[in-house]
mmCIF file of C-alpha atoms in Angstrom:
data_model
loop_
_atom_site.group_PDB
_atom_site.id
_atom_site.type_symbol
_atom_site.label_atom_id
_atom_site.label_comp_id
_atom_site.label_asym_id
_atom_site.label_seq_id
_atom_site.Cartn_x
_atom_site.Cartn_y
_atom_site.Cartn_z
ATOM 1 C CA UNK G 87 -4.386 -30.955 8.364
ATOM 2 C CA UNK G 88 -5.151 -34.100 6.241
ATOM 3 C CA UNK G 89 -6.676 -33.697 2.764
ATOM 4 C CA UNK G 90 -10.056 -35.191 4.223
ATOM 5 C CA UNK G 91 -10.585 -32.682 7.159
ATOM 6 C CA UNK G 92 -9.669 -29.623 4.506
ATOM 7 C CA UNK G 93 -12.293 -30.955 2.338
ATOM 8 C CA UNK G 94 -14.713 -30.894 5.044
ATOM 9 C CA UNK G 95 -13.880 -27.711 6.248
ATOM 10 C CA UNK G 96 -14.024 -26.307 2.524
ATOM 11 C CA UNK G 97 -17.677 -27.478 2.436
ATOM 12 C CA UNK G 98 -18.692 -26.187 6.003
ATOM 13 C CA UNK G 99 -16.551 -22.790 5.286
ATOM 14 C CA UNK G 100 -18.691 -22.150 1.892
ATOM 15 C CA UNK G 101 -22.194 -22.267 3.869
ATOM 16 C CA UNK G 102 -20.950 -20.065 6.509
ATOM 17 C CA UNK G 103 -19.133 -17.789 3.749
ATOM 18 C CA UNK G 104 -21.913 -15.133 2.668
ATOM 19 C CA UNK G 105 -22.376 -14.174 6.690
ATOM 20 C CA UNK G 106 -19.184 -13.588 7.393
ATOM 21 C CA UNK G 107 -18.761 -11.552 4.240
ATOM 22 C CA UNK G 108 -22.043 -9.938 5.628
ATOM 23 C CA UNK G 109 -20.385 -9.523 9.183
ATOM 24 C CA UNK G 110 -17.111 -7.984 7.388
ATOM 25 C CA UNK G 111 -18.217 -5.618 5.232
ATOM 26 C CA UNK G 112 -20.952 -3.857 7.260
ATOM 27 C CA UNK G 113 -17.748 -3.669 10.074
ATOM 28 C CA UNK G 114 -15.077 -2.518 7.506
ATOM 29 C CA UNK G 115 -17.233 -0.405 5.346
ATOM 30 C CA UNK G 116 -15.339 -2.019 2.067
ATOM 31 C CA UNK G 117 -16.488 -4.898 -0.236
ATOM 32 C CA UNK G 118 -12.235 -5.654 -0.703
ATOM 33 C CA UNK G 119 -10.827 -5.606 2.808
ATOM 34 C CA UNK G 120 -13.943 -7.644 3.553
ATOM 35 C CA UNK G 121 -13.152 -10.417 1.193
ATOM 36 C CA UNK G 122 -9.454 -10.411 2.129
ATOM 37 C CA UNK G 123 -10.643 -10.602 5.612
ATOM 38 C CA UNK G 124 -12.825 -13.540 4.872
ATOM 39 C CA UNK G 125 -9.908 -15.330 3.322
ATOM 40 C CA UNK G 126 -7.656 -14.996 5.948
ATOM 41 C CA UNK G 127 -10.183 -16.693 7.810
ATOM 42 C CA UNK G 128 -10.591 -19.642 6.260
ATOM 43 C CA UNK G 129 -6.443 -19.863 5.489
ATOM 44 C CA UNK G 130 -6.254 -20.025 9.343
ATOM 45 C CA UNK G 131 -8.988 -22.535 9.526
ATOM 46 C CA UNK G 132 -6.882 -24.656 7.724
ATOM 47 C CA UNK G 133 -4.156 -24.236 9.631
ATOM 48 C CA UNK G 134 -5.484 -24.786 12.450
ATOM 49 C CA UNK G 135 -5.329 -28.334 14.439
ATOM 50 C CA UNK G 136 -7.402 -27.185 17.290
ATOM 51 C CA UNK G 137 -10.810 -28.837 17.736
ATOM 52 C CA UNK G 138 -13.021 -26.849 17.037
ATOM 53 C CA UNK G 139 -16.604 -27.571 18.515
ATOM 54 C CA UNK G 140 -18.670 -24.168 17.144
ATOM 55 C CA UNK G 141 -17.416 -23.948 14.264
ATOM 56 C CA UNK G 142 -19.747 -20.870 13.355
ATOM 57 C CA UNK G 143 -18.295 -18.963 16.715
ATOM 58 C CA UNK G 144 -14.907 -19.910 15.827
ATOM 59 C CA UNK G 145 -15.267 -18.355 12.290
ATOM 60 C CA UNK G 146 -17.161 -15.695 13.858
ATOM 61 C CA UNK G 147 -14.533 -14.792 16.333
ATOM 62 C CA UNK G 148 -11.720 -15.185 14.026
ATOM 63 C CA UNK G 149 -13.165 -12.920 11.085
ATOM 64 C CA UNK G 150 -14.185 -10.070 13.740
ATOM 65 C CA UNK G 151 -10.974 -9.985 15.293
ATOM 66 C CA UNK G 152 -9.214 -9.806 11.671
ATOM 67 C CA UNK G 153 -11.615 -6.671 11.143
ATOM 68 C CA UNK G 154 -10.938 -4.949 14.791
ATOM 69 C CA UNK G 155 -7.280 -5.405 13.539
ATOM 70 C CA UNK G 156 -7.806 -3.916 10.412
ATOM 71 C CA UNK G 157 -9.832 -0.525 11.861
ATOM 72 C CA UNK G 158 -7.119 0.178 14.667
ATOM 73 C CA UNK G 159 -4.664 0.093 11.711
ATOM 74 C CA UNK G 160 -6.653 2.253 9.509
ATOM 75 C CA UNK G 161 -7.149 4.439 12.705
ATOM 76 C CA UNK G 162 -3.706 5.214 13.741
ATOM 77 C CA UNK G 163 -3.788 5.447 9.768
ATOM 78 C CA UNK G 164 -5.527 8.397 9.654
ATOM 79 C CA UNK G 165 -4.250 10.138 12.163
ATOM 80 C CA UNK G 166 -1.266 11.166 10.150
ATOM 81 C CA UNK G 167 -2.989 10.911 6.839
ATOM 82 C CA UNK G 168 -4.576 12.954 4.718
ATOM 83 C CA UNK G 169 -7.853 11.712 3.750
ATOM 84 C CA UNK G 170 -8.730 13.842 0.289
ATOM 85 C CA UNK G 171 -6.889 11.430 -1.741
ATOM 86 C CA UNK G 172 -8.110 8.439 -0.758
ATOM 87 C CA UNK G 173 -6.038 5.030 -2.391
ATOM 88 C CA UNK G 174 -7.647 1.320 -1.838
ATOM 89 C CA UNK G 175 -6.087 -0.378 1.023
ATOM 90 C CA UNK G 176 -6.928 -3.934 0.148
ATOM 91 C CA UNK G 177 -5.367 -5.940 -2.756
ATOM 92 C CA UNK G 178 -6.078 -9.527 -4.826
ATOM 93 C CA UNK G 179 -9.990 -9.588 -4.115
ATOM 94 C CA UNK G 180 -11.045 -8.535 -7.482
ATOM 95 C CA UNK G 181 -13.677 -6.462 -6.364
ATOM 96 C CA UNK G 182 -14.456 -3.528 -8.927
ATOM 97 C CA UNK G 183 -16.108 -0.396 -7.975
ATOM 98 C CA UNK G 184 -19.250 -1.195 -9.786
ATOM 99 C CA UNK G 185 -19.410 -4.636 -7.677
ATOM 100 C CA UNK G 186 -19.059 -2.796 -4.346
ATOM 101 C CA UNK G 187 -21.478 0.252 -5.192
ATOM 102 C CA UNK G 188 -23.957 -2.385 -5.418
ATOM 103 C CA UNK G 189 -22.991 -4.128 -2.170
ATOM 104 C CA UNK G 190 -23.098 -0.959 -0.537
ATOM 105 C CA UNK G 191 -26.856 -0.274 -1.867
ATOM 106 C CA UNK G 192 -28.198 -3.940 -0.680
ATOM 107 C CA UNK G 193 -26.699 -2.674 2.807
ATOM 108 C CA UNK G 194 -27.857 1.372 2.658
ATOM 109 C CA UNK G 195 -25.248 3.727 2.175
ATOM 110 C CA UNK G 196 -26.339 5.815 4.743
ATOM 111 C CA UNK G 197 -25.914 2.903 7.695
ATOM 112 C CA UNK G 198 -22.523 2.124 6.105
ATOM 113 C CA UNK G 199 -21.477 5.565 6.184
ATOM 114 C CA UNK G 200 -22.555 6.163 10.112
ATOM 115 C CA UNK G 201 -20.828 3.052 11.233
ATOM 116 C CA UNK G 202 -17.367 4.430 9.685
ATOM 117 C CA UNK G 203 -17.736 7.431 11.909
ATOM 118 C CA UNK G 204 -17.672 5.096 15.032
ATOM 119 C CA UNK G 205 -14.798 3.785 17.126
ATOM 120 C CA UNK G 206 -13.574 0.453 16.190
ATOM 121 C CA UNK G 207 -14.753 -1.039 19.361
ATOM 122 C CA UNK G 208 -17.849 0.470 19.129
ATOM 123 C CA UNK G 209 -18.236 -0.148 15.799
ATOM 124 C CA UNK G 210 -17.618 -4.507 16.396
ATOM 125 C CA UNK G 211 -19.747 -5.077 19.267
ATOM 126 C CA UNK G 212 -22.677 -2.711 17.551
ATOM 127 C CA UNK G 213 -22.276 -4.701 14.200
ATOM 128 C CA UNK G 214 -22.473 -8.082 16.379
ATOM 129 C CA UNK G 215 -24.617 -7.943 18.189
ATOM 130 C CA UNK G 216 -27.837 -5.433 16.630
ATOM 131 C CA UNK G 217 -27.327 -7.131 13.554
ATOM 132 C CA UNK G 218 -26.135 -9.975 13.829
ATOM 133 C CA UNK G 219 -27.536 -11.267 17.477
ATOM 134 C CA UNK G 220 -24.271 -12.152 18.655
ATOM 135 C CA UNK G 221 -24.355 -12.309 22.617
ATOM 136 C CA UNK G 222 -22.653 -9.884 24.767
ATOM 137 C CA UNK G 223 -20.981 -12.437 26.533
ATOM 138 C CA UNK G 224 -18.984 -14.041 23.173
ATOM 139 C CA UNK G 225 -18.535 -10.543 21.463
ATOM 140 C CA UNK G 226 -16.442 -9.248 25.012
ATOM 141 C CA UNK G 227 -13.898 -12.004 24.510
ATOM 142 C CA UNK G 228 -12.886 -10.671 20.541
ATOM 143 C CA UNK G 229 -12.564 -7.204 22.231
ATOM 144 C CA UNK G 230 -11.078 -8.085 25.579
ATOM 145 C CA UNK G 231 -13.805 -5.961 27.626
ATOM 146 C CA UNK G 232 -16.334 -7.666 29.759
ATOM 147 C CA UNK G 233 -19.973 -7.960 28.726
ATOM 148 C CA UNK G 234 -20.933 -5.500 30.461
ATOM 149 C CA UNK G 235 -18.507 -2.546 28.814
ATOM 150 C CA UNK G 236 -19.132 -4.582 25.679
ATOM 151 C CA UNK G 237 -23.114 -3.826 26.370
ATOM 152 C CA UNK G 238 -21.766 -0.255 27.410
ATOM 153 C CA UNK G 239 -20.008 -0.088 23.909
ATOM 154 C CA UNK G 240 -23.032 -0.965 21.522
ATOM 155 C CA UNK G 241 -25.524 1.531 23.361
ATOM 156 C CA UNK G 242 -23.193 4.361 23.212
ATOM 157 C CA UNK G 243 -22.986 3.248 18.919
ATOM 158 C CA UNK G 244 -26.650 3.102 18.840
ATOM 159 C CA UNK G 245 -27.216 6.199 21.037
ATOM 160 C CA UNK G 246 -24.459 7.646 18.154
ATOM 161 C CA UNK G 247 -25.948 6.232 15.301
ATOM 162 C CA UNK G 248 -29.501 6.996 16.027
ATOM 163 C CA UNK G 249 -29.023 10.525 17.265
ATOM 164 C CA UNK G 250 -31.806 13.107 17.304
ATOM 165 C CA UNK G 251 -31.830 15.842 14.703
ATOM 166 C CA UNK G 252 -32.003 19.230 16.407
ATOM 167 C CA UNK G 253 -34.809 20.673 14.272
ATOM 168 C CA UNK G 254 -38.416 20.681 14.393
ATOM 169 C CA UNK G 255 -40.550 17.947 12.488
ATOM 170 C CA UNK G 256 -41.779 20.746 10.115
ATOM 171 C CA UNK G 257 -38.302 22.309 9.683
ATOM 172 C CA UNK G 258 -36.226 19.041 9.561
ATOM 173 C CA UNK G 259 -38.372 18.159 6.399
ATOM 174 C CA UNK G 260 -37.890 21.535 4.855
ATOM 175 C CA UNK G 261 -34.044 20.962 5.282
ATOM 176 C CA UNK G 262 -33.925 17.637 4.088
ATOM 177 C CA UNK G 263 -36.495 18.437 0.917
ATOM 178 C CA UNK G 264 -33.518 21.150 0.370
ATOM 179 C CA UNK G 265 -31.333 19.275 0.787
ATOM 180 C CA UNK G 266 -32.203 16.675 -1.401
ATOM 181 C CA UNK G 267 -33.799 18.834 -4.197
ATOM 182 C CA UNK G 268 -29.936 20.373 -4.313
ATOM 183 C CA UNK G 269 -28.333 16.685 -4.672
ATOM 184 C CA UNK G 270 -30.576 15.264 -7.863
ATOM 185 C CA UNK G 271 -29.922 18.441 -9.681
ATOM 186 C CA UNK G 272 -26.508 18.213 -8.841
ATOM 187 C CA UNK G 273 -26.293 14.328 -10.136
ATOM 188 C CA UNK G 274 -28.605 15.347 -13.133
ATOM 189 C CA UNK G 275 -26.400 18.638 -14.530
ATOM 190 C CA UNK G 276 -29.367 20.500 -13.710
ATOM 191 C CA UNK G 277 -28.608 23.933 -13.687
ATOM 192 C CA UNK G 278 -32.144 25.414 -13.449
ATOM 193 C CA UNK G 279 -33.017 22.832 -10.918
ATOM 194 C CA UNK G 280 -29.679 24.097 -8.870
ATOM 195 C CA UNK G 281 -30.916 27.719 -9.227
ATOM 196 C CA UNK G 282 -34.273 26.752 -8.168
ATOM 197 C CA UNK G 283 -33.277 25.439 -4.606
ATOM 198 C CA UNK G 284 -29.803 27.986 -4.025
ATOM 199 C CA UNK G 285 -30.635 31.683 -2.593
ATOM 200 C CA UNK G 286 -29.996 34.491 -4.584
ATOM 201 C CA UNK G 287 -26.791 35.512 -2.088
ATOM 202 C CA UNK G 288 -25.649 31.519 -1.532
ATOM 203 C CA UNK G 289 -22.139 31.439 0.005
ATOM 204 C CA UNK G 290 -20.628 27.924 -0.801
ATOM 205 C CA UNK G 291 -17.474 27.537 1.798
ATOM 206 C CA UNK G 292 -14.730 24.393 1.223
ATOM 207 C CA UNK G 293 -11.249 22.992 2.912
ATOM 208 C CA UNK G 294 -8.952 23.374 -0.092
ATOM 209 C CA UNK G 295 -8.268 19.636 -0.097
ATOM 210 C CA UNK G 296 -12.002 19.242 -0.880
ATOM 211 C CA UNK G 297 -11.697 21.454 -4.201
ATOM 212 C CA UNK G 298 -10.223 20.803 -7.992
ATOM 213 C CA UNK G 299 -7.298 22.942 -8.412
ATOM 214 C CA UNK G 300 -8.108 26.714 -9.346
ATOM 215 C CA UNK G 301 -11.320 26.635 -6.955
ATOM 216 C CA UNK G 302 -11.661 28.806 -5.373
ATOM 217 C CA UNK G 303 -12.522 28.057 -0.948
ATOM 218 C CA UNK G 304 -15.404 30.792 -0.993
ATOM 219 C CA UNK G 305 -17.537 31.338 -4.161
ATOM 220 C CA UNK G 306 -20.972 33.441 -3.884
ATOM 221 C CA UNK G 307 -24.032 33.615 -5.568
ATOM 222 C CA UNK G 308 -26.443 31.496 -7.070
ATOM 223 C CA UNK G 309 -25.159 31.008 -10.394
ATOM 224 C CA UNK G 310 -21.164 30.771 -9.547
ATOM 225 C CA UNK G 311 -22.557 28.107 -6.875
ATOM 226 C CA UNK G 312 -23.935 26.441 -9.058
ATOM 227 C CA UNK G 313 -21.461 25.471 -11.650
ATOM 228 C CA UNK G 314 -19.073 24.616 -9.071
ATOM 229 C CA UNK G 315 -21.565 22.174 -8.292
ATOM 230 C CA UNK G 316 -22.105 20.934 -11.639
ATOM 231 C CA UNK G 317 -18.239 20.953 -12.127
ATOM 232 C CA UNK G 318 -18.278 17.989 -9.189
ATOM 233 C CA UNK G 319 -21.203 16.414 -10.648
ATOM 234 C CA UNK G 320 -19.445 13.026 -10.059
ATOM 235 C CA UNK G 321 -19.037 13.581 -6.128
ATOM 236 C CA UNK G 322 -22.710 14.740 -6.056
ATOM 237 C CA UNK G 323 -23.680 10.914 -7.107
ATOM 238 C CA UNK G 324 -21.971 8.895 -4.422
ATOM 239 C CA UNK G 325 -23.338 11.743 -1.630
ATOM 240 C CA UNK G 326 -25.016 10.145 1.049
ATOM 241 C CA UNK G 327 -27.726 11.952 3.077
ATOM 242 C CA UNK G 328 -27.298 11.451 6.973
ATOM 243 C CA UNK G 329 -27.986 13.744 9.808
ATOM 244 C CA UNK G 330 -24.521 16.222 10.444
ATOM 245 C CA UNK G 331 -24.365 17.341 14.148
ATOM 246 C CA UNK G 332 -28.272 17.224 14.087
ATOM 247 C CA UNK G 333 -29.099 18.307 10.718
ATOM 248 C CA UNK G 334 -29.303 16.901 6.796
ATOM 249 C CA UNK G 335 -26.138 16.881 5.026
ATOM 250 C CA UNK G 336 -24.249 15.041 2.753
ATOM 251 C CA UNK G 337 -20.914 12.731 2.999
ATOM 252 C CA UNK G 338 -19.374 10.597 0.526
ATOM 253 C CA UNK G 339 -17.466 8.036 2.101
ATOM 254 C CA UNK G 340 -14.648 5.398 0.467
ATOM 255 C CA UNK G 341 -13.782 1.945 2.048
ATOM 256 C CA UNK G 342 -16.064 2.881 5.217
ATOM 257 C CA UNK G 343 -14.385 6.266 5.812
ATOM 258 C CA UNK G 344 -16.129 9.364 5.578
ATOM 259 C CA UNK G 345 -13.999 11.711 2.982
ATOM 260 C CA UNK G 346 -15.932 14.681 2.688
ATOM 261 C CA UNK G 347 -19.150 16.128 4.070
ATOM 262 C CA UNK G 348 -21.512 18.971 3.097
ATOM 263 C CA UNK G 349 -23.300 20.948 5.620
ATOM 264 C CA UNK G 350 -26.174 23.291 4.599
ATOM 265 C CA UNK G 351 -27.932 26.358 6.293
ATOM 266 C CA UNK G 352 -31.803 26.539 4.628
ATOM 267 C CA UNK G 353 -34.031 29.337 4.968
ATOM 268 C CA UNK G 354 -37.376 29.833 3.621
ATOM 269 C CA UNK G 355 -37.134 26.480 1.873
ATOM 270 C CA UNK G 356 -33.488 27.568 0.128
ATOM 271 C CA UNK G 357 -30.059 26.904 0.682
ATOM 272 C CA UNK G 358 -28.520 30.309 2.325
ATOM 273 C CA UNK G 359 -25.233 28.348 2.763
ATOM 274 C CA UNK G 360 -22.986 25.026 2.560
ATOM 275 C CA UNK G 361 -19.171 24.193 3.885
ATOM 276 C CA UNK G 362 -17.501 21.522 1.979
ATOM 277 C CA UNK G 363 -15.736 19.432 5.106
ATOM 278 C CA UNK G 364 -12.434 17.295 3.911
ATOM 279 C CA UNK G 365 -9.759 17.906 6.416
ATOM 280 C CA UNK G 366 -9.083 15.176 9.204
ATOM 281 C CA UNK G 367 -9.661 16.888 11.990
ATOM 282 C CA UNK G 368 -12.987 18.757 11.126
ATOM 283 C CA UNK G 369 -14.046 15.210 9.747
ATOM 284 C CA UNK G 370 -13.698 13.725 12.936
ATOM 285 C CA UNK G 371 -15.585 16.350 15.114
ATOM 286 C CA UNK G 372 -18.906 16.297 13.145
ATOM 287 C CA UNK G 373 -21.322 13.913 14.677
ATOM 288 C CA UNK G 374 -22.795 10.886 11.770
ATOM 289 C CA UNK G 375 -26.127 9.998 12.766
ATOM 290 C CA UNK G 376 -28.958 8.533 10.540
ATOM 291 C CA UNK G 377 -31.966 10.285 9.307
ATOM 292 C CA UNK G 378 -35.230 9.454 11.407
#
């Protein structure tokens, strides 16, 4: 490509940059794959000597393909791979953890963390076209499906992502108050506050590869609960709170992927119970939805 066509590409490129950097990251969950992603973009722009007539389809096209490509990868990743240690996958962006914590709030956690528990197909053709109002009919090409299943594909995400809870109005906000009451004192070291919202007789459950070593997987009691709690203060502040097979619970997610989740039984206002979820499998049957 002469010098003179790079140029203008450079320019046009650099307008289009912070949407497909939008389009990327809410897809891939991660602020680093989604800047790698964007680069390969524009390094096959410029090597391209097709003409190109839209170029904001083109880009669009290319950078959601380069994200579908990246999910079934970290798919079939995960199927033989624990997830309790998780490692970042992406290299040479430069993105710190700070940077993307902050990306992740101007998105909402909580939307990011829902759209990791969703197929990749599902998870494109959502992405594309509720936010981003791409057509039906250009999104089916990227995943070779027709419009139609592409149509099918998005409604099943949003059915998934905007799933009923399975508790009354009046009980959903006693669970999430719970809920919620447990997670600032937890983030705060707030023992009294974590005694306040745990009953008496609290049985905390966990997978092993959710615990430090020497935890131990079932601990009772309000007070023994509640310095384990404290002693993963710094899990407790990158919780998310999203509805778990119908009810609030917690997940912390890295790089789009859910890594563990928390799911609570409350009664009379307290919690009676939680199970700390980490391995793969149990992961992967719980159902992500957001919190009406």
């Amino acid at each position: 490509m002469r010098a003179d066509r790079v140029h203008e590409w450079a320019h046009a490129f650099e307008q289009r940059r912070d949407r497909l950097r939008g389009i990327a990251y809410r897809v891939l969950g991660s602020a680093a794959e989604a800047e790698d992603a964007v680069q390969e973009a524009w390094l096959r722009l410029v090597g391209t000597d097709a003409e190109i007539a839209d170029l904001d389809g083109w880009l669009t096209t290319v950078v959601s393909r380069i994200c579908l490509d990246l999910l079934r990868a970290r798919t079939r990743r995960a199927e033989v791979a624990s997830l309790a240690a998780p490692t970042r996958t992406a290299t040479g962006s430069g993105v710190d953890p700070e940077a993307e914590a902050l990306q992740a709030d101007s998105v909402g956690r909580a939307l990011l963390v829902v759209l990791g528990s969703l197929g990749p197909e599902e998870r494109v053709a959502f992405v594309l076209h509720d936010l981003f109002a791409v057509p039906f009919a250009e999104i089916a090409p990227m995943l070779g499906r027709t419009p139609a299943t592409t149509k099918k594909l998005a409604s099943r995400a949003r059915l998934r992502m905007h799933a009923p809870a399975r508790l009354e109005t009046t009980e959903l906000l006693a669970h999430r108050a719970a809920v919620t009451a447990f997670t600032e004192a937890a983030r705060e070291g707030d023992l009294g506050g974590l005694l306040a919202v745990l009953a008496p007789d609290v049985v905390r459950t966990a997978d092993p590869a959710a615990l430090s070593p020497g935890m131990a997987v079932i601990v009772r009691g309000a007070r023994a609960v509640a310095e384990g709690a404290l002693a993963l203060r710094q899990r407790s502040r990158e919780a998310v709170l999203v509805l778990i097979d119908g009810s609030p619970g917690l997940v912390v997610a890295h790089a789009g992927r859910p890594v563990f989740a928390v799911t609570f039984q409350v009664h009379a206002e307290r919690i009676a119970a939680y199970d700390v979820v980490a391995s793969p499998g149990r992961l992967r049957a719980l159902t992500l939805a957001l919190l009406p």
